[in-house]
């Protein structure tokens, strides 16, 4: 599916505690967006800015 839709802009994101991984790996599936927070999470599964930035720098140097 992701390859057949590669010419279209997409945003993939799962919610809840189990959805945290989608904030990291969504780029593999062509997502152009992720969400983080700087002070307080708005929902379960959200990663803070520093954590997400650190992980993304390792995975996508």
N, CA and C atoms as an extended XYZ file, in Angstrom:
183
Properties=species:S:1:pos:R:3:atomname:S:1:resname:S:1:resid:I:1 pbc="F F F"
N         0.823       -1.200        0.000 N   UNK     1
C         0.000        0.000        0.000 CA  UNK     1
C         0.861        1.255        0.000 C   UNK     1
N         1.846        1.313        0.903 N   UNK     2
C         2.680        2.508        1.014 CA  UNK     2
C         3.376        2.828       -0.306 C   UNK     2
N         3.885        1.807       -0.972 N   UNK     3
C         4.574        2.037       -2.240 CA  UNK     3
C         3.607        2.507       -3.329 C   UNK     3
N         2.392        2.000       -3.336 N   UNK     4
C         1.432        2.417       -4.359 CA  UNK     4
C         0.955        3.851       -4.138 C   UNK     4
N         1.126        4.360       -2.942 N   UNK     5
C         0.679        5.714       -2.609 CA  UNK     5
C         1.841        6.685       -2.426 C   UNK     5
N         3.029        6.317       -2.879 N   UNK     6
C         4.227        7.109       -2.592 CA  UNK     6
C         4.194        8.516       -3.180 C   UNK     6
N         3.361        8.776       -4.167 N   UNK     7
C         3.291       10.108       -4.759 CA  UNK     7
C         2.291       11.019       -4.047 C   UNK     7
N         1.654       10.524       -3.013 N   UNK     8
C         0.671       11.303       -2.261 CA  UNK     8
C         1.217       11.605       -0.867 C   UNK     8
N         0.977       12.802       -0.367 N   UNK     9
C         1.399       13.145        0.988 CA  UNK     9
C         0.538       12.392        1.991 C   UNK     9
N         1.164       11.858        3.037 N   UNK    10
C         0.452       11.051        4.028 CA  UNK    10
C         0.878       11.425        5.436 C   UNK    10
N        -0.020       11.191        6.363 N   UNK    11
C         0.292       11.282        7.786 CA  UNK    11
C        -0.238       10.016        8.429 C   UNK    11
N         0.666        9.220        9.004 N   UNK    12
C         0.296        7.997        9.718 CA  UNK    12
C         0.603        8.200       11.190 C   UNK    12
N        -0.332        7.864       12.056 N   UNK    13
C        -0.067        7.953       13.481 CA  UNK    13
C        -1.103        7.136       14.234 C   UNK    13
N        -0.634        6.268       15.103 N   UNK    14
C        -1.529        5.504       15.970 CA  UNK    14
C        -1.630        6.210       17.306 C   UNK    14
N        -2.643        5.886       18.057 N   UNK    15
C        -2.876        6.551       19.332 CA  UNK    15
C        -2.706        5.576       20.489 C   UNK    15
N        -2.570        6.110       21.695 N   UNK    16
C        -2.484        5.306       22.906 CA  UNK    16
C        -1.074        4.813       23.185 C   UNK    16
N        -0.928        4.084       24.284 N   UNK    17
C         0.381        3.590       24.706 CA  UNK    17
C         1.067        2.765       23.622 C   UNK    17
N         0.321        1.925       22.917 N   UNK    18
C         0.910        1.083       21.881 CA  UNK    18
C         1.190        1.862       20.600 C   UNK    18
N         0.678        3.065       20.506 N   UNK    19
C         0.880        3.881       19.315 CA  UNK    19
C         2.175        4.670       19.316 C   UNK    19
N         2.911        4.649       20.419 N   UNK    20
C         4.146        5.431       20.510 CA  UNK    20
C         5.124        5.079       19.398 C   UNK    20
N         5.208        3.816       19.053 N   UNK    21
C         6.152        3.404       18.003 CA  UNK    21
C         5.813        4.041       16.660 C   UNK    21
N         4.549        4.342       16.408 N   UNK    22
C         4.178        4.952       15.127 CA  UNK    22
C         4.723        6.369       15.006 C   UNK    22
N         5.051        6.987       16.096 N   UNK    23
C         5.630        8.329       16.058 CA  UNK    23
C         7.091        8.277       15.629 C   UNK    23
N         7.664        7.073       15.696 N   UNK    24
C         9.053        6.868       15.299 CA  UNK    24
C         9.143        6.245       13.911 C   UNK    24
N         8.368        5.203       13.654 N   UNK    25
C         8.520        4.462       12.398 CA  UNK    25
C         7.586        4.912       11.278 C   UNK    25
N         6.777        5.910       11.503 N   UNK    26
C         5.834        6.335       10.459 CA  UNK    26
C         6.540        6.813        9.195 C   UNK    26
N         7.765        7.306        9.334 N   UNK    27
C         8.508        7.787        8.166 CA  UNK    27
C         8.871        6.643        7.222 C   UNK    27
N         9.033        5.441        7.766 N   UNK    28
C         9.316        4.268        6.939 CA  UNK    28
C         8.174        4.035        5.955 C   UNK    28
N         6.971        4.347        6.378 N   UNK    29
C         5.788        4.120        5.550 CA  UNK    29
C         5.382        5.349        4.744 C   UNK    29
N         6.225        6.375        4.757 N   UNK    30
C         5.986        7.539        3.922 CA  UNK    30
C         5.307        8.713        4.596 C   UNK    30
N         5.126        8.653        5.903 N   UNK    31
C         4.489        9.766        6.596 CA  UNK    31
C         5.398       10.993        6.557 C   UNK    31
N         4.812       12.149        6.445 N   UNK    32
C         5.576       13.399        6.382 CA  UNK    32
C         5.507       14.173        7.696 C   UNK    32
N         4.922       13.584        8.725 N   UNK    33
C         4.602       14.325        9.941 CA  UNK    33
C         4.670       13.400       11.151 C   UNK    33
N         5.080       13.944       12.276 N   UNK    34
C         4.910       13.264       13.555 CA  UNK    34
C         4.549       14.328       14.582 C   UNK    34
N         4.236       13.919       15.784 N   UNK    35
C         3.797       14.862       16.813 CA  UNK    35
C         4.559       14.589       18.097 C   UNK    35
N         4.927       15.651       18.780 N   UNK    36
C         5.592       15.547       20.070 CA  UNK    36
C         5.076       16.672       20.964 C   UNK    36
N         5.596       16.750       22.152 N   UNK    37
C         5.197       17.826       23.057 CA  UNK    37
C         6.431       18.369       23.767 C   UNK    37
N         6.312       19.581       24.305 N   UNK    38
C         7.435       20.187       25.018 CA  UNK    38
C         7.224       20.246       26.523 C   UNK    38
N         5.976       20.267       26.978 N   UNK    39
C         5.731       20.370       28.416 CA  UNK    39
C         4.903       19.215       28.957 C   UNK    39
N         3.686       19.067       28.491 N   UNK    40
C         2.797       18.013       28.987 CA  UNK    40
C         2.168       17.261       27.822 C   UNK    40
N         2.179       15.927       27.863 N   UNK    41
C         1.547       15.173       26.780 CA  UNK    41
C         0.044       15.413       26.759 C   UNK    41
N        -0.515       15.448       25.565 N   UNK    42
C        -1.957       15.632       25.421 CA  UNK    42
C        -2.695       14.299       25.456 C   UNK    42
N        -1.946       13.199       25.262 N   UNK    43
C        -2.567       11.871       25.233 CA  UNK    43
C        -1.514       10.808       25.539 C   UNK    43
N        -1.930        9.625       25.958 N   UNK    44
C        -0.990        8.534       26.214 CA  UNK    44
C        -0.230        8.144       24.944 C   UNK    44
N         1.021        7.760       25.107 N   UNK    45
C         1.827        7.301       23.983 CA  UNK    45
C         2.638        8.384       23.303 C   UNK    45
N         2.441        9.634       23.681 N   UNK    46
C         3.209       10.709       23.068 CA  UNK    46
C         4.606       10.753       23.679 C   UNK    46
N         5.605       10.956       22.829 N   UNK    47
C         6.990       11.047       23.272 CA  UNK    47
C         7.379       12.512       23.388 C   UNK    47
N         8.147       12.843       24.415 N   UNK    48
C         8.571       14.233       24.570 CA  UNK    48
C         9.583       14.598       23.481 C   UNK    48
N         9.758       15.879       23.249 N   UNK    49
C        10.578       16.388       22.157 CA  UNK    49
C        12.006       15.854       22.203 C   UNK    49
N        12.665       15.906       23.346 N   UNK    50
C        14.057       15.465       23.448 CA  UNK    50
C        14.194       13.976       23.138 C   UNK    50
N        13.292       13.162       23.675 N   UNK    51
C        13.334       11.719       23.419 CA  UNK    51
C        13.127       11.428       21.942 C   UNK    51
N        12.107       12.023       21.349 N   UNK    52
C        11.817       11.772       19.939 CA  UNK    52
C        12.963       12.249       19.049 C   UNK    52
N        13.497       13.417       19.343 N   UNK    53
C        14.609       13.962       18.557 CA  UNK    53
C        15.826       13.043       18.627 C   UNK    53
N        16.138       12.538       19.810 N   UNK    54
C        17.278       11.632       19.989 CA  UNK    54
C        17.088       10.346       19.193 C   UNK    54
N        15.916        9.755       19.290 N   UNK    55
C        15.633        8.507       18.574 CA  UNK    55
C        15.687        8.725       17.065 C   UNK    55
N        15.078        9.800       16.582 N   UNK    56
C        15.046       10.051       15.142 CA  UNK    56
C        16.437       10.331       14.582 C   UNK    56
N        17.298       10.995       15.359 N   UNK    57
C        18.672       11.246       14.903 CA  UNK    57
C        19.450        9.947       14.745 C   UNK    57
N        19.173        8.968       15.594 N   UNK    58
C        19.846        7.669       15.492 CA  UNK    58
C        19.315        6.892       14.284 C   UNK    58
N        18.010        6.863       14.115 N   UNK    59
C        17.398        6.076       13.043 CA  UNK    59
C        17.506        6.723       11.665 C   UNK    59
N        17.475        8.039       11.628 N   UNK    60
C        17.501        8.779       10.362 CA  UNK    60
C        18.596        9.846       10.418 C   UNK    60
N        19.873        9.414       10.388 N   UNK    61
C        20.982       10.387       10.566 CA  UNK    61
C        21.085       11.433        9.464 C   UNK    61
